[in-house]
Amino acid sequence: MYRRMDSLGRLTLPRKFMDDLAYAPYQPVEIIMEYGKIAIRKFEENEVNVARLPKFGIVRKLDVVNRVVIPKEYFYFLGIRSGERQLLNVDLIGNVIYISKEE
């Protein structure tokens, strides 16, 4: 499935993925780089350590229309310039959404 990033670096995640993963508006997600792709997964706060952070990455919240702002540094690693309206490949594998540059 393909999606366009807007000029602000926001990416609207597919509604089907949101329904399959039971994501709600304002759901915290962790965004990490994994095998040359951007990986987005649900952020689960650990009951033992509420301030848990992802191993490598950041935590952001989805907005009301399932958009997430991905840091420009992540797009830089994929070879996408800031503000470029790039067509991106968006895949759901297990419980992780993977984003990669269309080839």
CSV table of N, CA, C and O in Angstrom, one decimal:
chain,number,residue,atom,x,y,z
A,1,MET,N,0.9,-1.2,0.0
A,1,MET,CA,0.0,0.0,0.0
A,1,MET,C,0.9,1.2,0.0
A,1,MET,O,2.0,1.2,0.6
A,2,TYR,N,0.5,2.3,-0.7
A,2,TYR,CA,1.3,3.5,-0.8
A,2,TYR,C,0.6,4.7,-0.2
A,2,TYR,O,-0.6,4.8,-0.2
A,3,ARG,N,1.4,5.5,0.4
A,3,ARG,CA,0.9,6.7,1.0
A,3,ARG,C,1.8,7.9,0.7
A,3,ARG,O,3.0,7.7,0.5
A,4,ARG,N,1.3,9.1,0.7
A,4,ARG,CA,2.2,10.3,0.5
A,4,ARG,C,2.4,11.0,1.8
A,4,ARG,O,1.5,11.1,2.6
A,5,MET,N,3.6,11.4,2.0
A,5,MET,CA,4.0,12.2,3.1
A,5,MET,C,3.7,13.6,2.7
A,5,MET,O,3.9,14.0,1.6
A,6,ASP,N,3.1,14.4,3.6
A,6,ASP,CA,2.9,15.8,3.3
A,6,ASP,C,4.1,16.7,3.6
A,6,ASP,O,5.1,16.1,4.0
A,7,SER,N,4.0,17.9,3.3
A,7,SER,CA,5.2,18.8,3.3
A,7,SER,C,5.7,19.0,4.8
A,7,SER,O,6.8,19.5,5.0
A,8,LEU,N,4.9,18.7,5.8
A,8,LEU,CA,5.3,18.8,7.2
A,8,LEU,C,5.8,17.5,7.8
A,8,LEU,O,6.1,17.5,8.9
A,9,GLY,N,6.0,16.5,6.9
A,9,GLY,CA,6.5,15.2,7.4
A,9,GLY,C,5.5,14.3,8.1
A,9,GLY,O,5.8,13.4,8.7
A,10,ARG,N,4.2,14.6,7.8
A,10,ARG,CA,3.1,13.8,8.4
A,10,ARG,C,2.8,12.7,7.4
A,10,ARG,O,2.7,12.9,6.2
A,11,LEU,N,2.4,11.6,8.0
A,11,LEU,CA,2.0,10.4,7.2
A,11,LEU,C,0.7,9.9,7.7
A,11,LEU,O,0.6,9.6,8.9
A,12,THR,N,-0.3,9.8,6.9
A,12,THR,CA,-1.6,9.2,7.4
A,12,THR,C,-1.5,7.7,7.2
A,12,THR,O,-1.3,7.2,6.1
A,13,LEU,N,-1.7,7.0,8.3
A,13,LEU,CA,-1.6,5.6,8.3
A,13,LEU,C,-2.9,5.0,7.8
A,13,LEU,O,-4.0,5.6,8.1
A,14,PRO,N,-2.9,3.9,7.0
A,14,PRO,CA,-4.1,3.3,6.5
A,14,PRO,C,-5.1,3.0,7.5
A,14,PRO,O,-4.8,2.4,8.5
A,15,ARG,N,-6.4,3.3,7.2
A,15,ARG,CA,-7.5,3.0,8.2
A,15,ARG,C,-7.5,1.5,8.5
A,15,ARG,O,-7.8,1.1,9.6
A,16,LYS,N,-7.3,0.7,7.5
A,16,LYS,CA,-7.4,-0.8,7.7
A,16,LYS,C,-6.3,-1.2,8.7
A,16,LYS,O,-6.6,-2.1,9.6
A,17,PHE,N,-5.1,-0.7,8.6
A,17,PHE,CA,-4.1,-1.0,9.6
A,17,PHE,C,-4.5,-0.6,11.0
A,17,PHE,O,-4.3,-1.3,12.0
A,18,MET,N,-5.1,0.6,11.1
A,18,MET,CA,-5.6,1.1,12.4
A,18,MET,C,-6.6,0.2,13.0
A,18,MET,O,-6.6,-0.1,14.2
A,19,ASP,N,-7.6,-0.2,12.2
A,19,ASP,CA,-8.6,-1.1,12.6
A,19,ASP,C,-8.0,-2.5,13.0
A,19,ASP,O,-8.4,-3.0,14.1
A,20,ASP,N,-7.2,-3.1,12.2
A,20,ASP,CA,-6.6,-4.4,12.5
A,20,ASP,C,-5.7,-4.4,13.8
A,20,ASP,O,-5.7,-5.3,14.5
A,21,LEU,N,-5.1,-3.2,14.1
A,21,LEU,CA,-4.2,-3.1,15.2
A,21,LEU,C,-4.9,-2.5,16.4
A,21,LEU,O,-4.3,-2.4,17.5
A,22,ALA,N,-6.2,-2.2,16.3
A,22,ALA,CA,-7.0,-1.5,17.3
A,22,ALA,C,-6.4,-0.3,17.9
A,22,ALA,O,-6.3,0.0,19.1
A,23,TYR,N,-5.8,0.6,16.9
A,23,TYR,CA,-5.3,1.9,17.3
A,23,TYR,C,-6.4,2.9,17.4
A,23,TYR,O,-7.3,2.8,16.6
A,24,ALA,N,-6.3,3.8,18.3
A,24,ALA,CA,-7.4,4.8,18.5
A,24,ALA,C,-6.7,6.2,18.3
A,24,ALA,O,-5.5,6.3,18.4
A,25,PRO,N,-7.5,7.2,18.1
A,25,PRO,CA,-6.9,8.5,18.0
A,25,PRO,C,-6.1,8.8,19.3
A,25,PRO,O,-6.5,8.4,20.4
A,26,TYR,N,-5.0,9.5,19.1
A,26,TYR,CA,-4.1,9.9,20.2
A,26,TYR,C,-3.4,8.7,20.8
A,26,TYR,O,-2.8,8.8,21.9
A,27,GLN,N,-3.4,7.6,20.1
A,27,GLN,CA,-2.6,6.4,20.6
A,27,GLN,C,-1.1,6.7,20.6
A,27,GLN,O,-0.6,7.1,19.5
A,28,PRO,N,-0.4,6.5,21.7
A,28,PRO,CA,1.0,6.6,21.6
A,28,PRO,C,1.7,5.5,20.8
A,28,PRO,O,1.3,4.3,21.0
A,29,VAL,N,2.6,5.8,19.9
A,29,VAL,CA,3.3,4.8,19.1
A,29,VAL,C,4.8,5.1,19.2
A,29,VAL,O,5.2,6.3,19.4
A,30,GLU,N,5.6,4.1,19.1
A,30,GLU,CA,7.0,4.3,19.1
A,30,GLU,C,7.5,4.2,17.6
A,30,GLU,O,7.0,3.3,16.9
A,31,ILE,N,8.4,5.0,17.3
A,31,ILE,CA,8.9,5.1,15.9
A,31,ILE,C,10.4,4.8,16.0
A,31,ILE,O,11.1,5.5,16.7
A,32,ILE,N,10.8,3.8,15.3
A,32,ILE,CA,12.2,3.4,15.3
A,32,ILE,C,12.7,3.1,13.9
A,32,ILE,O,11.9,2.8,13.0
A,33,MET,N,14.0,3.0,13.7
A,33,MET,CA,14.6,2.6,12.4
A,33,MET,C,14.9,1.1,12.6
A,33,MET,O,15.5,0.7,13.6
A,34,GLU,N,14.5,0.3,11.6
A,34,GLU,CA,14.7,-1.1,11.7
A,34,GLU,C,15.0,-1.7,10.3
A,34,GLU,O,14.2,-1.6,9.4
A,35,TYR,N,16.2,-2.2,10.1
A,35,TYR,CA,16.6,-2.8,8.8
A,35,TYR,C,16.4,-1.8,7.6
A,35,TYR,O,15.9,-2.2,6.6
A,36,GLY,N,16.7,-0.6,7.8
A,36,GLY,CA,16.6,0.4,6.7
A,36,GLY,C,15.2,0.9,6.4
A,36,GLY,O,14.9,1.4,5.4
A,37,LYS,N,14.3,0.6,7.4
A,37,LYS,CA,12.9,1.0,7.2
A,37,LYS,C,12.5,1.7,8.5
A,37,LYS,O,13.1,1.5,9.6
A,38,ILE,N,11.4,2.5,8.4
A,38,ILE,CA,10.8,3.1,9.6
A,38,ILE,C,9.8,2.1,10.1
A,38,ILE,O,8.9,1.7,9.4
A,39,ALA,N,9.9,1.8,11.4
A,39,ALA,CA,8.9,0.9,12.0
A,39,ALA,C,8.1,1.6,13.0
A,39,ALA,O,8.6,2.4,13.9
A,40,ILE,N,6.8,1.4,13.0
A,40,ILE,CA,5.8,2.0,13.9
A,40,ILE,C,5.1,0.9,14.6
A,40,ILE,O,4.5,0.1,14.0
A,41,ARG,N,5.1,1.0,16.0
A,41,ARG,CA,4.4,0.0,16.7
A,41,ARG,C,3.7,0.6,17.9
A,41,ARG,O,4.1,1.7,18.4
A,42,LYS,N,2.7,0.0,18.5
A,42,LYS,CA,2.0,0.6,19.6
A,42,LYS,C,2.9,0.7,20.8
A,42,LYS,O,3.7,-0.3,21.1
A,43,PHE,N,2.9,1.8,21.5
A,43,PHE,CA,3.7,2.0,22.7
A,43,PHE,C,3.0,1.5,23.9
A,43,PHE,O,1.9,2.0,24.2
A,44,GLU,N,3.5,0.5,24.5
A,44,GLU,CA,2.8,0.0,25.7
A,44,GLU,C,3.6,0.4,26.9
A,44,GLU,O,4.8,0.1,27.1
A,45,GLU,N,3.0,1.2,27.8
A,45,GLU,CA,3.7,1.5,29.1
A,45,GLU,C,3.8,0.3,30.0
A,45,GLU,O,2.8,-0.4,30.2
A,46,ASN,N,5.0,0.1,30.4
A,46,ASN,CA,5.2,-1.0,31.3
A,46,ASN,C,4.7,-0.7,32.7
A,46,ASN,O,5.0,0.4,33.2
A,47,GLU,N,3.9,-1.6,33.3
A,47,GLU,CA,3.4,-1.3,34.6
A,47,GLU,C,4.4,-1.1,35.7
A,47,GLU,O,4.3,-0.4,36.6
A,48,VAL,N,5.6,-1.8,35.5
A,48,VAL,CA,6.6,-1.7,36.5
A,48,VAL,C,7.4,-0.3,36.4
A,48,VAL,O,7.7,0.3,37.3
A,49,ASN,N,7.6,0.1,35.1
A,49,ASN,CA,8.3,1.3,34.9
A,49,ASN,C,7.5,2.2,33.9
A,49,ASN,O,7.7,2.0,32.7
A,50,VAL,N,6.7,3.0,34.4
A,50,VAL,CA,5.8,3.8,33.6
A,50,VAL,C,6.6,4.8,32.6
A,50,VAL,O,6.1,5.1,31.5
A,51,ALA,N,7.8,5.1,33.0
A,51,ALA,CA,8.6,6.0,32.1
A,51,ALA,C,9.4,5.3,31.1
A,51,ALA,O,10.3,5.9,30.6
A,52,ARG,N,9.0,4.1,30.8
A,52,ARG,CA,9.8,3.3,29.8
A,52,ARG,C,9.8,4.0,28.4
A,52,ARG,O,8.9,4.5,28.0
A,53,LEU,N,11.0,4.0,27.8
A,53,LEU,CA,11.2,4.6,26.5
A,53,LEU,C,11.5,3.5,25.5
A,53,LEU,O,12.0,2.4,26.0
A,54,PRO,N,11.3,3.7,24.2
A,54,PRO,CA,11.7,2.6,23.3
A,54,PRO,C,13.3,2.5,23.3
A,54,PRO,O,14.0,3.4,23.7
A,55,LYS,N,13.8,1.3,22.9
A,55,LYS,CA,15.2,1.1,22.9
A,55,LYS,C,15.9,2.1,22.1
A,55,LYS,O,17.0,2.6,22.5
A,56,PHE,N,15.4,2.4,20.9
A,56,PHE,CA,16.1,3.4,20.1
A,56,PHE,C,14.9,4.0,19.2
A,56,PHE,O,14.3,3.4,18.5
A,57,GLY,N,14.6,5.3,19.5
A,57,GLY,CA,13.6,5.9,18.7
A,57,GLY,C,12.9,6.9,19.6
A,57,GLY,O,13.4,7.4,20.6
A,58,ILE,N,11.7,7.2,19.2
A,58,ILE,CA,10.9,8.2,19.9
A,58,ILE,C,9.4,7.7,20.1
A,58,ILE,O,9.0,6.8,19.4
A,59,VAL,N,8.7,8.4,20.9
A,59,VAL,CA,7.3,8.1,21.1
A,59,VAL,C,6.5,9.3,20.7
A,59,VAL,O,6.8,10.4,21.2
A,60,ARG,N,5.5,9.1,19.9
A,60,ARG,CA,4.6,10.2,19.4
A,60,ARG,C,3.2,9.7,19.5
A,60,ARG,O,3.0,8.5,19.5
A,61,LYS,N,2.3,10.6,19.5
A,61,LYS,CA,0.9,10.2,19.5
A,61,LYS,C,0.3,10.4,18.1
A,61,LYS,O,0.6,11.4,17.4
A,62,LEU,N,-0.6,9.5,17.7
A,62,LEU,CA,-1.4,9.7,16.5
A,62,LEU,C,-2.3,10.9,16.7
A,62,LEU,O,-2.7,11.1,17.8
A,63,ASP,N,-2.6,11.6,15.6
A,63,ASP,CA,-3.6,12.7,15.8
A,63,ASP,C,-5.0,12.1,15.5
A,63,ASP,O,-5.2,10.9,15.3
A,64,VAL,N,-6.0,12.9,15.5
A,64,VAL,CA,-7.4,12.4,15.4
A,64,VAL,C,-7.7,11.8,14.0
A,64,VAL,O,-8.6,11.0,13.9
A,65,VAL,N,-6.9,12.0,13.0
A,65,VAL,CA,-7.1,11.4,11.7
A,65,VAL,C,-6.0,10.4,11.4
A,65,VAL,O,-5.7,10.1,10.2
A,66,ASN,N,-5.4,9.8,12.4
A,66,ASN,CA,-4.4,8.8,12.3
A,66,ASN,C,-3.1,9.2,11.5
A,66,ASN,O,-2.5,8.4,10.9
A,67,ARG,N,-2.8,10.5,11.7
A,67,ARG,CA,-1.5,11.0,11.2
A,67,ARG,C,-0.4,10.9,12.2
A,67,ARG,O,-0.8,11.1,13.4
A,68,VAL,N,0.8,10.6,11.8
A,68,VAL,CA,1.9,10.7,12.8
A,68,VAL,C,3.0,11.5,12.1
A,68,VAL,O,3.2,11.4,10.9
A,69,VAL,N,3.6,12.3,12.9
A,69,VAL,CA,4.7,13.1,12.5
A,69,VAL,C,6.0,12.3,12.7
A,69,VAL,O,6.3,11.9,13.8
A,70,ILE,N,6.7,12.0,11.6
A,70,ILE,CA,7.9,11.3,11.6
A,70,ILE,C,9.1,12.2,11.5
A,70,ILE,O,9.1,13.1,10.7
A,71,PRO,N,10.1,12.1,12.4
A,71,PRO,CA,11.2,13.0,12.4
A,71,PRO,C,11.9,13.1,11.1
A,71,PRO,O,12.1,12.1,10.4
A,72,LYS,N,12.3,14.3,10.7
A,72,LYS,CA,13.0,14.5,9.4
A,72,LYS,C,14.3,13.7,9.3
A,72,LYS,O,14.7,13.3,8.2
A,73,GLU,N,14.9,13.4,10.4
A,73,GLU,CA,16.2,12.6,10.4
A,73,GLU,C,15.9,11.2,9.9
A,73,GLU,O,16.7,10.6,9.2
A,74,TYR,N,14.7,10.7,10.2
A,74,TYR,CA,14.4,9.3,9.8
A,74,TYR,C,14.2,9.3,8.2
A,74,TYR,O,14.7,8.4,7.6
A,75,PHE,N,13.6,10.3,7.7
A,75,PHE,CA,13.4,10.4,6.2
A,75,PHE,C,14.8,10.6,5.6
A,75,PHE,O,15.0,10.1,4.5
A,76,TYR,N,15.7,11.3,6.2
A,76,TYR,CA,17.0,11.5,5.7
A,76,TYR,C,17.7,10.2,5.5
A,76,TYR,O,18.4,10.0,4.5
A,77,PHE,N,17.6,9.3,6.5
A,77,PHE,CA,18.2,8.0,6.3
A,77,PHE,C,17.6,7.1,5.2
A,77,PHE,O,18.2,6.3,4.7
A,78,LEU,N,16.3,7.4,4.8
A,78,LEU,CA,15.7,6.8,3.7
A,78,LEU,C,16.0,7.4,2.4
A,78,LEU,O,15.6,7.0,1.3
A,79,GLY,N,16.7,8.6,2.4
A,79,GLY,CA,17.1,9.3,1.2
A,79,GLY,C,16.0,10.2,0.7
A,79,GLY,O,15.9,10.5,-0.5
A,80,ILE,N,15.1,10.7,1.6
A,80,ILE,CA,14.0,11.6,1.3
A,80,ILE,C,14.3,13.0,1.9
A,80,ILE,O,14.6,13.1,3.1
A,81,ARG,N,14.3,14.0,1.1
A,81,ARG,CA,14.6,15.3,1.5
A,81,ARG,C,13.4,15.9,2.3
A,81,ARG,O,12.2,15.6,2.0
A,82,SER,N,13.7,16.8,3.2
A,82,SER,CA,12.6,17.4,4.0
A,82,SER,C,11.7,18.2,3.1
A,82,SER,O,12.1,19.0,2.3
A,83,GLY,N,10.4,18.1,3.4
A,83,GLY,CA,9.4,18.8,2.6
A,83,GLY,C,9.1,18.2,1.2
A,83,GLY,O,8.2,18.7,0.6
A,84,GLU,N,9.7,17.2,0.9
A,84,GLU,CA,9.5,16.5,-0.4
A,84,GLU,C,8.2,15.6,-0.3
A,84,GLU,O,8.1,14.8,0.6
A,85,ARG,N,7.3,15.8,-1.2
A,85,ARG,CA,6.1,15.0,-1.2
A,85,ARG,C,6.4,13.6,-1.8
A,85,ARG,O,6.2,13.5,-3.0
A,86,GLN,N,6.8,12.7,-1.1
A,86,GLN,CA,7.3,11.4,-1.5
A,86,GLN,C,6.3,10.4,-1.4
A,86,GLN,O,5.6,10.3,-0.4
A,87,LEU,N,6.2,9.5,-2.4
A,87,LEU,CA,5.3,8.3,-2.3
A,87,LEU,C,6.0,7.3,-1.5
A,87,LEU,O,7.2,6.9,-1.8
A,88,LEU,N,5.4,6.8,-0.4
A,88,LEU,CA,6.1,5.8,0.5
A,88,LEU,C,5.3,4.5,0.5
A,88,LEU,O,4.1,4.4,0.4
A,89,ASN,N,6.0,3.4,0.6
A,89,ASN,CA,5.5,2.1,0.7
A,89,ASN,C,5.2,1.8,2.2
A,89,ASN,O,6.0,2.0,3.0
A,90,VAL,N,3.9,1.4,2.5
A,90,VAL,CA,3.5,1.2,3.9
A,90,VAL,C,3.0,-0.2,4.0
A,90,VAL,O,2.0,-0.6,3.3
A,91,ASP,N,3.6,-1.1,4.8
A,91,ASP,CA,3.3,-2.5,5.0
A,91,ASP,C,2.9,-2.8,6.4
A,91,ASP,O,3.6,-2.2,7.3
A,92,LEU,N,2.0,-3.7,6.6
A,92,LEU,CA,1.7,-4.2,8.0
A,92,LEU,C,2.2,-5.6,8.0
A,92,LEU,O,1.8,-6.5,7.3
A,93,ILE,N,3.2,-5.9,8.9
A,93,ILE,CA,3.7,-7.2,9.1
A,93,ILE,C,3.6,-7.5,10.6
A,93,ILE,O,4.3,-6.9,11.4
A,94,GLY,N,2.8,-8.5,10.9
A,94,GLY,CA,2.5,-8.8,12.4
A,94,GLY,C,1.8,-7.6,13.0
A,94,GLY,O,0.8,-7.1,12.5
A,95,ASN,N,2.4,-7.0,14.0
A,95,ASN,CA,1.8,-5.9,14.7
A,95,ASN,C,2.7,-4.6,14.5
A,95,ASN,O,2.6,-3.7,15.3
A,96,VAL,N,3.5,-4.6,13.4
A,96,VAL,CA,4.4,-3.5,13.2
A,96,VAL,C,4.0,-2.9,11.8
A,96,VAL,O,3.9,-3.7,10.8
A,97,ILE,N,4.0,-1.6,11.7
A,97,ILE,CA,3.8,-0.9,10.4
A,97,ILE,C,5.2,-0.5,9.9
A,97,ILE,O,5.9,0.2,10.6
A,98,TYR,N,5.6,-0.9,8.7
A,98,TYR,CA,6.9,-0.6,8.1
A,98,TYR,C,6.7,0.4,7.0
A,98,TYR,O,5.8,0.2,6.2
A,99,ILE,N,7.5,1.4,7.0
A,99,ILE,CA,7.5,2.4,6.0
A,99,ILE,C,8.8,2.4,5.3
A,99,ILE,O,9.9,2.5,5.9
A,100,SER,N,8.8,2.4,3.9
A,100,SER,CA,10.0,2.4,3.2
A,100,SER,C,9.8,3.3,1.9
A,100,SER,O,8.7,3.6,1.5
A,101,LYS,N,10.9,3.7,1.3
A,101,LYS,CA,10.8,4.5,0.1
A,101,LYS,C,10.4,3.6,-1.0
A,101,LYS,O,10.9,2.5,-1.2
A,102,GLU,N,9.5,4.2,-1.9
A,102,GLU,CA,9.1,3.4,-3.1
A,102,GLU,C,10.3,3.3,-4.0
A,102,GLU,O,11.0,4.2,-4.2
A,103,GLU,N,10.5,2.1,-4.5
A,103,GLU,CA,11.7,1.9,-5.4
A,103,GLU,C,11.2,1.8,-6.8
A,103,GLU,O,10.2,1.4,-7.2
